[in-house]
mmCIF file of C-alpha atoms and ligand atoms in Angstrom:
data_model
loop_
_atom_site.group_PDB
_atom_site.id
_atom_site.type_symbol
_atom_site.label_atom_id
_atom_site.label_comp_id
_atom_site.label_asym_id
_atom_site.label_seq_id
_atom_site.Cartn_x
_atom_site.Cartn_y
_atom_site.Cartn_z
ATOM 1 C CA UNK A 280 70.237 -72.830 8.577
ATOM 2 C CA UNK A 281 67.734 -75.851 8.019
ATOM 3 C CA UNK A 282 65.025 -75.995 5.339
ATOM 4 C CA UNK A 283 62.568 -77.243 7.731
ATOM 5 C CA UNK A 284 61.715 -74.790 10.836
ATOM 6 C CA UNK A 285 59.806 -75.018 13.420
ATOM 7 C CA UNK A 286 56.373 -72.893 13.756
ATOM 8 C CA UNK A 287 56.875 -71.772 17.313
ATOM 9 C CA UNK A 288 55.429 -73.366 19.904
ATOM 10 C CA UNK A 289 52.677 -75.206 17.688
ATOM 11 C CA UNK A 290 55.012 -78.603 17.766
ATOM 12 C CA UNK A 291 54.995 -77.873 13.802
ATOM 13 C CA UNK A 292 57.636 -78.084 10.943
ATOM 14 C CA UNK A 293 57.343 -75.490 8.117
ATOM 15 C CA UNK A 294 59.434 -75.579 4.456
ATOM 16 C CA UNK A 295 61.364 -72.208 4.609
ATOM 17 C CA UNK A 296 59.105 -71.335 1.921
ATOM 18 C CA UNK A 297 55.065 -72.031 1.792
ATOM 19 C CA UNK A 298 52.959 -71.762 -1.576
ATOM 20 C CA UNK A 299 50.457 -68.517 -1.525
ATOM 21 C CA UNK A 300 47.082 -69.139 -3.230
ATOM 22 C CA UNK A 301 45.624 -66.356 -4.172
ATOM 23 C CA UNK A 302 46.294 -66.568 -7.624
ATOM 24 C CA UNK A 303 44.897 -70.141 -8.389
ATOM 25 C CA UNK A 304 41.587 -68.491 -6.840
ATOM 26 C CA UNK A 305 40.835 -65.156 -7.626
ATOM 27 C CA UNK A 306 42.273 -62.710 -10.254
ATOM 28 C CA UNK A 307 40.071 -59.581 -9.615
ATOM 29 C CA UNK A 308 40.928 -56.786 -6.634
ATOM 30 C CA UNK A 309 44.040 -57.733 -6.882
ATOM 31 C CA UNK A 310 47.305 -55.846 -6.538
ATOM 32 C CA UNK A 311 50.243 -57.577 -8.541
ATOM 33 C CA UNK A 312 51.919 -55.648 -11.397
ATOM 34 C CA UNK A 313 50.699 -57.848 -14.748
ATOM 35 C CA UNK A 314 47.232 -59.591 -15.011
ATOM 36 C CA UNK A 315 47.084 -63.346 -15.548
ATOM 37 C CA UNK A 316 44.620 -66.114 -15.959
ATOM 38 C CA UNK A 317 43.888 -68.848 -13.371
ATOM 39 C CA UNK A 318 45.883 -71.845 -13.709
ATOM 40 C CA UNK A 319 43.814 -74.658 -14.997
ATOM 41 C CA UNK A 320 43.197 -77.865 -12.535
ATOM 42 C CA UNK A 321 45.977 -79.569 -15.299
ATOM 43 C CA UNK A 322 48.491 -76.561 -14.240
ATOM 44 C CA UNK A 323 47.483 -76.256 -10.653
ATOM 45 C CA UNK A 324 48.299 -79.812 -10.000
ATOM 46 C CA UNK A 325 51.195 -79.421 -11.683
ATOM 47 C CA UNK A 326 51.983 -76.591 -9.828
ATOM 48 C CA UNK A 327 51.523 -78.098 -6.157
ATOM 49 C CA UNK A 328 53.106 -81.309 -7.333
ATOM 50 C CA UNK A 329 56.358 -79.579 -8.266
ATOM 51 C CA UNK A 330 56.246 -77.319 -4.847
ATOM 52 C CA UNK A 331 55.662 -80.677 -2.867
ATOM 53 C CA UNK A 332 58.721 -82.466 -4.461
ATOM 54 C CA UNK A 333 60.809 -78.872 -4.206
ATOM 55 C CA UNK A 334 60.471 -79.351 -0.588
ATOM 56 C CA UNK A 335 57.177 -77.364 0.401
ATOM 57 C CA UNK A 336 54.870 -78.367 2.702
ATOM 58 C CA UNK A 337 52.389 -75.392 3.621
ATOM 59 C CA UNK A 338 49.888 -73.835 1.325
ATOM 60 C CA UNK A 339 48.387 -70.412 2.500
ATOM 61 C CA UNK A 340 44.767 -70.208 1.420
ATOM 62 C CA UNK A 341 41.869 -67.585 2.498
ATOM 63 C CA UNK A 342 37.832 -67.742 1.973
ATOM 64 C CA UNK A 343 38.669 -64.338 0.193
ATOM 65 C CA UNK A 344 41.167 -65.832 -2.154
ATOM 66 C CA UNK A 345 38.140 -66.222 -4.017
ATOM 67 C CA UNK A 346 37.446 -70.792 -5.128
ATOM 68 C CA UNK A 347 40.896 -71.422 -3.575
ATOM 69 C CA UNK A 348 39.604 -73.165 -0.753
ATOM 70 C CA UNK A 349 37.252 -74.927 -2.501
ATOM 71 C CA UNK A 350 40.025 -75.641 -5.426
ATOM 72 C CA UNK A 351 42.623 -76.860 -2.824
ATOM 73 C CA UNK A 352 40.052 -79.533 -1.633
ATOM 74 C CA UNK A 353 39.677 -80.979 -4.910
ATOM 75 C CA UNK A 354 43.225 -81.198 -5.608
ATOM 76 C CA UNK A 355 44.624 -82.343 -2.719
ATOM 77 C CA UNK A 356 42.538 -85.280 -2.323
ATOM 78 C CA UNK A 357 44.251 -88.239 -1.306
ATOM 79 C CA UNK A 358 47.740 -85.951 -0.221
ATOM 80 C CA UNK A 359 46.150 -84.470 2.489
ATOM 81 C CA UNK A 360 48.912 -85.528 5.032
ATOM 82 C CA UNK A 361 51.288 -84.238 2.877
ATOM 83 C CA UNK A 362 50.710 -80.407 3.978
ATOM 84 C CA UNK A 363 50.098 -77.890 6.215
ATOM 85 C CA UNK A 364 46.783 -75.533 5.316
ATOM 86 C CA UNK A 365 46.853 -72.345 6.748
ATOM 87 C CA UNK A 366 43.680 -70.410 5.868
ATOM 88 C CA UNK A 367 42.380 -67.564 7.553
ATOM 89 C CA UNK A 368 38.916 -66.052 8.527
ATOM 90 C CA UNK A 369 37.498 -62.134 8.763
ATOM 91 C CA UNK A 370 37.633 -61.272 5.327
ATOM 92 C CA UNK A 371 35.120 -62.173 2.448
ATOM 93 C CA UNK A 372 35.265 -61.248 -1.110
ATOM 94 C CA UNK A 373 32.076 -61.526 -3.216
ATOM 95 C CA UNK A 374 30.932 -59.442 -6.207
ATOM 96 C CA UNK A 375 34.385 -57.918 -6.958
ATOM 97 C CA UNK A 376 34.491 -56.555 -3.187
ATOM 98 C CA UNK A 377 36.170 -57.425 0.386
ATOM 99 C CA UNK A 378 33.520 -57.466 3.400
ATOM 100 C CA UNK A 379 34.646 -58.457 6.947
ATOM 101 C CA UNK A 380 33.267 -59.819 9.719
ATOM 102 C CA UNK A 381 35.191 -60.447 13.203
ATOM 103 C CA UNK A 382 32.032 -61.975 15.099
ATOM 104 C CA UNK A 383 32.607 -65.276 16.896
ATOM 105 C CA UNK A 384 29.810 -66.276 15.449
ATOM 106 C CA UNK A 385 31.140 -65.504 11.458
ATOM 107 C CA UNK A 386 34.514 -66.698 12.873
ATOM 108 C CA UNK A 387 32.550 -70.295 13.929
ATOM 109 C CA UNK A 388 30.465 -70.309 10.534
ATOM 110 C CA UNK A 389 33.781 -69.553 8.449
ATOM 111 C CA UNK A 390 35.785 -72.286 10.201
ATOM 112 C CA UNK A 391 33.223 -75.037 9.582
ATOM 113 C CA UNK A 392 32.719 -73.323 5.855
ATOM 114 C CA UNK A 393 36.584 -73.778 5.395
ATOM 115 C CA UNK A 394 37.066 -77.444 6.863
ATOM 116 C CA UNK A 395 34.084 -78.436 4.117
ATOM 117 C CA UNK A 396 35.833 -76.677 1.117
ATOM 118 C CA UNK A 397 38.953 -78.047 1.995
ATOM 119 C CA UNK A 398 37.760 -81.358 2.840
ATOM 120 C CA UNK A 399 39.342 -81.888 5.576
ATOM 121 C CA UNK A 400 38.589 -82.931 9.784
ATOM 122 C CA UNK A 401 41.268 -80.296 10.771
ATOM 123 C CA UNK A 402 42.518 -77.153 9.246
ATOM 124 C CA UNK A 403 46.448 -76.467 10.652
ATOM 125 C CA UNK A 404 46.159 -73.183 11.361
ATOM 126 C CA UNK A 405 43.934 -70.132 11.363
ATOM 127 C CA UNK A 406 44.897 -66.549 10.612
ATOM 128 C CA UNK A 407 42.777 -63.558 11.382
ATOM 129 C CA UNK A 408 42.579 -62.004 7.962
ATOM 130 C CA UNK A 409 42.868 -57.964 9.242
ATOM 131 C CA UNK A 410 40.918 -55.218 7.933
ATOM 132 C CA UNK A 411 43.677 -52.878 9.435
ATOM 133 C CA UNK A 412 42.389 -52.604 12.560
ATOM 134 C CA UNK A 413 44.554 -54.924 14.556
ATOM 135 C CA UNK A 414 44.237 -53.706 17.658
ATOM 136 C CA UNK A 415 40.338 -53.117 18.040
ATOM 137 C CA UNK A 416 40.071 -57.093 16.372
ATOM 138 C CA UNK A 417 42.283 -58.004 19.046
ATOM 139 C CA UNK A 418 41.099 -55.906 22.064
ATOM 140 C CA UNK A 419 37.190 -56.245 21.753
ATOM 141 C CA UNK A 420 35.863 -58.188 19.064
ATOM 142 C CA UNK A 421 36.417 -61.732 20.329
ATOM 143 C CA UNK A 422 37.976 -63.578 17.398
ATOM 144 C CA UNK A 423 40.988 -64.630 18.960
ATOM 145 C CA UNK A 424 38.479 -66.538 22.090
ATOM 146 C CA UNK A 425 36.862 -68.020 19.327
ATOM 147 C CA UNK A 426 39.783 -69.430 17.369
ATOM 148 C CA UNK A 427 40.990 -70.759 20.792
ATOM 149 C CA UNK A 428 37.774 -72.453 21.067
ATOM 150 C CA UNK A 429 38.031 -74.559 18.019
ATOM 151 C CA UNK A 430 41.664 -74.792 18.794
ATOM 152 C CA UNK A 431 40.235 -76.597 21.779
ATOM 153 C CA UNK A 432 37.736 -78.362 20.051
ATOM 154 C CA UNK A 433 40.343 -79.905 17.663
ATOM 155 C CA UNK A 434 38.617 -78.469 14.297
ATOM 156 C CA UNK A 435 42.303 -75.887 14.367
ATOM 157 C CA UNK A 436 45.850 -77.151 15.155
ATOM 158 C CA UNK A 437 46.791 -72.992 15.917
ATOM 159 C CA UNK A 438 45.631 -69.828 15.279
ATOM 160 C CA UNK A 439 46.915 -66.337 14.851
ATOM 161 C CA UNK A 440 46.465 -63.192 12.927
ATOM 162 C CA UNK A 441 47.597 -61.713 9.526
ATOM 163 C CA UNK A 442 48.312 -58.414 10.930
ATOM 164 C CA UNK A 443 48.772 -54.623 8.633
ATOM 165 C CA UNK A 444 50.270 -52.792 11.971
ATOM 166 C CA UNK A 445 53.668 -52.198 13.733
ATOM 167 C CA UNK A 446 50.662 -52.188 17.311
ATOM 168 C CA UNK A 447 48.651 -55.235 15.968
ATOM 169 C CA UNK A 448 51.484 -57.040 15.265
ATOM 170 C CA UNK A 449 53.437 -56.918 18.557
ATOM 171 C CA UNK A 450 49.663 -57.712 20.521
ATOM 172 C CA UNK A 451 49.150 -60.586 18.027
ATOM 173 C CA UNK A 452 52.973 -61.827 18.872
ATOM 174 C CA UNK A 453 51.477 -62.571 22.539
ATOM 175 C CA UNK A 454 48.332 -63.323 22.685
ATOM 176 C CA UNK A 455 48.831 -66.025 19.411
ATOM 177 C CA UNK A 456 50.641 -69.463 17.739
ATOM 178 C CA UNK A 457 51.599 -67.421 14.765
ATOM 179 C CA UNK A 458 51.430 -64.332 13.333
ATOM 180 C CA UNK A 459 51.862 -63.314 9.673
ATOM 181 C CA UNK A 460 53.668 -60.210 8.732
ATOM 182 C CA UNK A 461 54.859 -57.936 5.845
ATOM 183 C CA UNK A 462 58.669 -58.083 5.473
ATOM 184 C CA UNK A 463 60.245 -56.872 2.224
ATOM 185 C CA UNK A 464 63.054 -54.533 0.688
ATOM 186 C CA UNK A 465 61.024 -52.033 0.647
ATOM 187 C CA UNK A 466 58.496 -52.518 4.002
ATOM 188 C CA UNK A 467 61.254 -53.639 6.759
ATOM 189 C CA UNK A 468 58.942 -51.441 9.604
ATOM 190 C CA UNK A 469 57.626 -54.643 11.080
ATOM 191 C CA UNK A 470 61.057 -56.262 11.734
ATOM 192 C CA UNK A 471 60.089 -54.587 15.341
ATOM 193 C CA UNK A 472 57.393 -57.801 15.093
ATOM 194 C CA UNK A 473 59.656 -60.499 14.178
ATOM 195 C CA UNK A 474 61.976 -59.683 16.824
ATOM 196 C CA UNK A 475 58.852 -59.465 19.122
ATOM 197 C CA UNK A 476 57.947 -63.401 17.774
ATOM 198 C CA UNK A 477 61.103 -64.349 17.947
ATOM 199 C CA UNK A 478 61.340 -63.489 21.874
ATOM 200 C CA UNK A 479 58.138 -65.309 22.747
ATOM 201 C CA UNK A 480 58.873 -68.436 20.481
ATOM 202 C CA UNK A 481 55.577 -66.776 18.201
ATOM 203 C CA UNK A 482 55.709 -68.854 14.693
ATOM 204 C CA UNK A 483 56.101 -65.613 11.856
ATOM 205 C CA UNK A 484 54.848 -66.498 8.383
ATOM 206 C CA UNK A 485 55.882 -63.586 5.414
ATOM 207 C CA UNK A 486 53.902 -62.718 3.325
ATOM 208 C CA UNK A 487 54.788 -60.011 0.359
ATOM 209 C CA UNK A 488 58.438 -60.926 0.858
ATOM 210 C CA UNK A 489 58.526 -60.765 -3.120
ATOM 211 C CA UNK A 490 56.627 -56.866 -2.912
ATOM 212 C CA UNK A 491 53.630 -58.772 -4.294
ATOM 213 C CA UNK A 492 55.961 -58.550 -7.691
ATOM 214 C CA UNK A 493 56.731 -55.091 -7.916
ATOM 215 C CA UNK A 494 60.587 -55.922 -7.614
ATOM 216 C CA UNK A 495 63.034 -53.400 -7.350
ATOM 217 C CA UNK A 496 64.450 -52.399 -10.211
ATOM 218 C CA UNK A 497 67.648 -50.935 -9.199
ATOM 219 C CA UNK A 498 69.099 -54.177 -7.226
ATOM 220 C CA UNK A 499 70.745 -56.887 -9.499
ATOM 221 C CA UNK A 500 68.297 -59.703 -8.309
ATOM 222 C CA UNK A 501 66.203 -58.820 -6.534
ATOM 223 C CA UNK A 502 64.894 -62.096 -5.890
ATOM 224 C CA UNK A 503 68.004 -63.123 -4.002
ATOM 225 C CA UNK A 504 68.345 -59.933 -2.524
ATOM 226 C CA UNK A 505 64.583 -60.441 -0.385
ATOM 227 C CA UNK A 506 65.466 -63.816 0.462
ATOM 228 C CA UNK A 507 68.412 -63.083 2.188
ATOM 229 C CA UNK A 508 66.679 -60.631 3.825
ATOM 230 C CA UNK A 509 63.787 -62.274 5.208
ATOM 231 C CA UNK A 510 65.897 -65.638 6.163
ATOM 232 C CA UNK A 511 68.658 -62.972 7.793
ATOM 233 C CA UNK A 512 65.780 -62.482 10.760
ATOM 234 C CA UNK A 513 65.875 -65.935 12.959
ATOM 235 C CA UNK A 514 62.615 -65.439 13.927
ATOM 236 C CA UNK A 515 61.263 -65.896 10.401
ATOM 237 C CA UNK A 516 59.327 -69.740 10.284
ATOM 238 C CA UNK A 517 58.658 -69.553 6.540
ATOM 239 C CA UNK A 518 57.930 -67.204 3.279
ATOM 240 C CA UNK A 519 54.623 -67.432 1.738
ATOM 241 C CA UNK A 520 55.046 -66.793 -1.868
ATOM 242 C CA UNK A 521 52.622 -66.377 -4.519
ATOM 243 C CA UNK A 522 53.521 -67.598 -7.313
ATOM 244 C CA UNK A 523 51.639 -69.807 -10.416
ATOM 245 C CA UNK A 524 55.030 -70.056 -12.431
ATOM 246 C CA UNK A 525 56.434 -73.327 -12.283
ATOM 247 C CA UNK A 526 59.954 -71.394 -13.507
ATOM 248 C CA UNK A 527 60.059 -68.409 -10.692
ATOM 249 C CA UNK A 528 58.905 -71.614 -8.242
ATOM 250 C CA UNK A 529 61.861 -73.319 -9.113
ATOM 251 C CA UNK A 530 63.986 -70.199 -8.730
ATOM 252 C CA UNK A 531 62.725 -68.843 -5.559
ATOM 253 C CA UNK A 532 63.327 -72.310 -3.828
ATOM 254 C CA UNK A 533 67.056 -72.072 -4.984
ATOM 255 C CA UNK A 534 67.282 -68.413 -3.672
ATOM 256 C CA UNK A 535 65.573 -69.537 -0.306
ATOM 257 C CA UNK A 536 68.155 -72.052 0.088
ATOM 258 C CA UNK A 537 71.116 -70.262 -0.809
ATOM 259 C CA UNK A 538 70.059 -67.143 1.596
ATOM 260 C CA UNK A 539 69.703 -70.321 4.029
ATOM 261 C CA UNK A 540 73.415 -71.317 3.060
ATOM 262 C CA UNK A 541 72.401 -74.831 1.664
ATOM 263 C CA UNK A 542 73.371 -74.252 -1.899
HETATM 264 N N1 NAP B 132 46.784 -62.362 4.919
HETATM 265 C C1 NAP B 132 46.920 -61.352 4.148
HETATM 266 O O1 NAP B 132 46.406 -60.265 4.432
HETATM 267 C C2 NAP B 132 47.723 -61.538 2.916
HETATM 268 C C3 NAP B 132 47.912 -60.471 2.085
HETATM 269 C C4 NAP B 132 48.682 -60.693 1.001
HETATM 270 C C5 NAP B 132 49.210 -61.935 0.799
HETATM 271 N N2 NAP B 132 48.979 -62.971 1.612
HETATM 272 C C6 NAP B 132 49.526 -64.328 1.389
HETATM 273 O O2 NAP B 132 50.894 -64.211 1.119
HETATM 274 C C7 NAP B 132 51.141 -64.724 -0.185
HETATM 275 C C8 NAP B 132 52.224 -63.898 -0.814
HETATM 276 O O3 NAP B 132 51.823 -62.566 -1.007
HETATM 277 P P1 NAP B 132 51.659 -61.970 -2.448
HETATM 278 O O4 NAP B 132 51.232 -63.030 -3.384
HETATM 279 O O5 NAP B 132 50.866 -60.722 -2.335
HETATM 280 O O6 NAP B 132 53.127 -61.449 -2.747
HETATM 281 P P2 NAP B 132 54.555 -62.074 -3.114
HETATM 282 O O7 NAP B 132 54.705 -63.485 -2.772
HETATM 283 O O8 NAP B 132 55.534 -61.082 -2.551
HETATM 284 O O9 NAP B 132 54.589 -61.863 -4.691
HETATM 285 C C9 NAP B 132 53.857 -62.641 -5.573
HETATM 286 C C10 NAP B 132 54.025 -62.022 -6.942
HETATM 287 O O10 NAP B 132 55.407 -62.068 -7.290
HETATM 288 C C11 NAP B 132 55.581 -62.744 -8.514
HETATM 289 N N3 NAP B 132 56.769 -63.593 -8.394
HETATM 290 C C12 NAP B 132 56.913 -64.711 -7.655
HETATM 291 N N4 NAP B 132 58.162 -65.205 -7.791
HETATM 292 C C13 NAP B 132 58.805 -64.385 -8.662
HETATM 293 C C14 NAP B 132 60.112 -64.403 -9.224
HETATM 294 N N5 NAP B 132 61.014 -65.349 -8.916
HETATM 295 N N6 NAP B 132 60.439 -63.417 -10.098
HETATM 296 C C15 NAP B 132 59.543 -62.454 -10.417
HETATM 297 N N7 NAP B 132 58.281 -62.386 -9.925
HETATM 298 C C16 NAP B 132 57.916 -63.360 -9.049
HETATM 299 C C17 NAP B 132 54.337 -63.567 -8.707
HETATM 300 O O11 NAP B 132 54.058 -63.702 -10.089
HETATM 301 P P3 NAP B 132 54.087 -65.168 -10.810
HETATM 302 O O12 NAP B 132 52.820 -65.841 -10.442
HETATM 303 O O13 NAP B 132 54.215 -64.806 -12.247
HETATM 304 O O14 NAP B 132 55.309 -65.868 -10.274
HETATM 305 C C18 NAP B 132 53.264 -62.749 -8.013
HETATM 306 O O15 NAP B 132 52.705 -61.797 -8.894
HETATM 307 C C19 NAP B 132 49.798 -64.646 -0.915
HETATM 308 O O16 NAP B 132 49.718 -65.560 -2.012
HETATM 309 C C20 NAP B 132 48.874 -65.010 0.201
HETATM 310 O O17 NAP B 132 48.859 -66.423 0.365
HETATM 311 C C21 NAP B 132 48.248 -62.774 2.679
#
């Protein structure tokens, strides 16, 4: 299987794996294992440069991933071609706690927010960023009309949903460009989803493919062991780790491509 995959029907090409931000943002309200301190701008370019010549082309970034927007803009100046954004809108997270708003007219105001931070004319794609309630965002609060607006408009290449539900997930599978989805060792419910995506050509980013680090500890690598999982599923686009160590970088590219049989 190929490195580079296509995101659906968007006319896209992802890396097999993408580069979650969270981390280079935020570091409170979090849930991984071990705390940590937000990589410097030395480290963080550092970071991106090494994804970028791994292979990587997407970065997954969020207006509630704390200054990652903001930090991404910075840094990428001047490589802008060189990726795919995906950022997301719905949740906010100020004062040590998530708030969320589903309103076209937040949705609108969050776009424009996000193409300033990020410094950019167009933002790839746009994920709603679910409270859990996929199926009332989808059914009645008018989000996805509004993301198809700007899709229109040309401010969003695509649009689809980071979903938390078996329900959500198949609704967001055809009614969007992409939808994001938990897949792990230990969460396989929403493979029901991916086969869904895979079906109706729907692009399917991962996300906590890694368990947000709380790896098993009875499985001999574990690492290896969740990438051969998520690749197994041929509707999977691309993984969207979160990592800010250049070593397990490094390693989960080389597990990504020997679950993808390139090694
Ligand atoms: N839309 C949503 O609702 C949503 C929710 C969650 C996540 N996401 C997106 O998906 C991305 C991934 O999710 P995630 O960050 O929660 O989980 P994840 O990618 O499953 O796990 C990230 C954690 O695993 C650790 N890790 C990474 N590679 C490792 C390795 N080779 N060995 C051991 N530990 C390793 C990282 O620590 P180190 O930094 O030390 O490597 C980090 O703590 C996020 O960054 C975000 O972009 C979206």
């Amino acid at each position: 299987m190929s490195w580079m995959k296509p995101l659906g029907n968007t006319g896209m090409m992802v890396s097999a794996l993408g580069l979650g931000t969270v981390k280079l943002g935020r570091s409170e309200g979090v849930k991984y294992p071990g705390s940590f301190r937000i990589p410097d701008d030395r480290e963080a370019t550092a970071l991106l440069a090494q994804a970028s010549d791994l292979g990587i082309n997407l970065i997954d970034t969020a207006p509630a991933y704390g200054c990652s927007e903001q930090r991404l803009g910075t840094l990428l100046a001047g490589q802008r071609e060189r990726w795919l954004i995906c950022s997301k809108v719905g949740e906010e997270f100020e004062n040590g706690q998530s708030h969320f708003d589903f309103s076209p007219e937040h949705t609108l105001k969050s776009v424009e927010r996000s193409l300033r931070r990020l410094n950019t004319e167009a933002i790839d794609m746009v994920l709603i960023h679910s409270d859990g309630q996929d199926l009332r965002i989808i059914n009645d609060l008018g989000t996805l009309q509004a993301l198809s607006d700007l899709k229109r408009r040309g401010l969003i290449r695509a649009y689809g949903m980071s979903t938390k539900t078996v329900e959500g997930g198949l609704a967001a599978a055809a009614e969007c460009d992409v939808v994001m989805l938990t897949y792990n060792l230990a969460q396989r419910e929403e493979s029901q989803v991916l086969d869904a995506c895979g079906r109706l050509n729907t692009g399917v980013l991962i996300k906590k493919a890694l368990a947000s680090g709380h790896l098993e500890e009875n499985i001999e690598d574990p690492v290896q062991a969740s990438m051969d999982l998520v690749f197994a599923h041929p509707a999977t686009s691309s993984a969207i780790i979160g990592t800010i160590s250049p070593e397990h970088l490094e390693a989960n590219v080389l597990a990504a491509r020997r679950a993808l049989g390139q090694d």
